[in-house]
Coordinates of C-alpha atoms in Angstrom, one line a residue:
M265 CA -21.8 -171.9 71.7
R266 CA -24.5 -169.6 70.5
V267 CA -25.0 -168.6 66.9
H268 CA -23.4 -165.1 67.3
E269 CA -20.2 -166.8 68.7
A270 CA -20.1 -169.2 65.8
C271 CA -20.5 -166.2 63.4
K272 CA -17.5 -164.5 65.1
K273 CA -15.3 -167.6 64.8
T274 CA -16.2 -168.5 61.2
G275 CA -16.9 -165.1 59.7
L276 CA -20.3 -166.3 58.5
S277 CA -23.4 -164.1 58.8
R278 CA -26.2 -165.1 61.2
K279 CA -28.4 -165.5 58.2
A280 CA -26.0 -168.0 56.6
V281 CA -25.7 -170.0 59.8
H282 CA -29.4 -170.2 60.2
F283 CA -29.8 -171.2 56.6
Y284 CA -27.3 -174.1 57.0
I285 CA -29.2 -175.2 60.1
Q286 CA -32.5 -174.9 58.2
E287 CA -31.1 -176.9 55.3
G288 CA -30.0 -179.7 57.7
L289 CA -26.3 -179.3 57.0
V290 CA -25.7 -178.5 60.7
C291 CA -27.8 -179.9 63.4
P292 CA -27.0 -178.2 66.7
A293 CA -28.8 -178.9 70.0
K294 CA -31.3 -176.4 71.3
N295 CA -31.1 -175.0 74.9
E296 CA -34.2 -174.8 77.1
N297 CA -34.6 -171.1 76.1
G298 CA -34.7 -172.1 72.4
Y299 CA -31.3 -170.9 71.4
Y300 CA -29.1 -173.1 69.3
D301 CA -26.1 -174.6 71.1
L302 CA -23.4 -175.3 68.4
S303 CA -20.7 -177.7 69.3
E304 CA -17.1 -177.7 68.1
V305 CA -18.1 -180.3 65.5
D306 CA -20.8 -178.0 64.3
L307 CA -18.2 -175.2 64.1
K308 CA -15.9 -177.3 62.0
T309 CA -18.8 -178.3 59.7
L310 CA -19.6 -174.6 59.2
K311 CA -16.0 -174.0 58.2
I312 CA -16.1 -176.8 55.7
I313 CA -19.4 -175.5 54.2
Q314 CA -17.8 -172.0 54.0
R315 CA -14.8 -173.4 52.1
L316 CA -17.0 -175.4 49.7
R317 CA -19.2 -172.4 49.0
R318 CA -16.1 -170.3 48.3
L319 CA -15.2 -172.8 45.7
G320 CA -18.6 -172.2 44.2
L321 CA -20.2 -175.5 45.1
P322 CA -24.0 -175.3 45.2
I323 CA -25.9 -176.4 48.3
E324 CA -27.1 -179.5 46.5
V325 CA -23.5 -180.7 46.0
I326 CA -22.7 -180.0 49.6
H327 CA -25.8 -182.0 50.7
E328 CA -24.5 -184.9 48.6
A329 CA -21.1 -184.6 50.2
F330 CA -22.5 -184.7 53.7
R331 CA -25.1 -187.4 52.9
Y332 CA -22.3 -189.8 51.7
P333 CA -19.1 -188.5 53.3
I334 CA -17.1 -191.6 52.6
S335 CA -18.8 -192.7 49.5
L336 CA -17.3 -192.2 46.1
N337 CA -20.7 -190.7 44.9
F338 CA -19.4 -187.3 46.0
F339 CA -16.5 -187.2 43.7
P340 CA -18.4 -187.7 40.4
C341 CA -20.8 -185.0 41.7
I342 CA -17.9 -182.6 42.2
A343 CA -16.4 -183.5 38.8
M344 CA -19.8 -182.9 37.1
F345 CA -20.1 -179.5 38.7
I346 CA -16.5 -178.5 37.7
N347 CA -17.1 -179.6 34.1
K348 CA -20.3 -177.6 33.9
S349 CA -18.5 -174.6 35.4
R350 CA -15.7 -174.9 32.9
K351 CA -18.1 -175.0 30.0
S352 CA -20.0 -172.0 31.2
M353 CA -16.9 -169.9 31.8
K354 CA -14.6 -168.7 29.1
W355 CA -11.5 -169.9 30.9
R356 CA -8.1 -169.3 29.4
P357 CA -4.7 -170.0 30.9
S358 CA -3.0 -166.9 32.1
W359 CA 0.3 -167.8 30.3
K360 CA -1.3 -167.3 26.8

């Protein structure tokens, strides 16, 4: 599927999809005419990236997750990000 179709299915902008391709998070094939041909796997990857970004994860952490998908290296990276985020936010439970 072409980029505009992936945008419709994911809700991402064209700019975001091209950014993730440029960053190497998604690696679709290219047609003879130079257009990207995104597979269903690419579409699922974009949806995962979208969810992780909504959680506030930076691109560097997402790169780490995709570089070592089964490795436990990803979890300390996420924990470190969450701890930094908690310290920078003035979070208080809603019940107080």
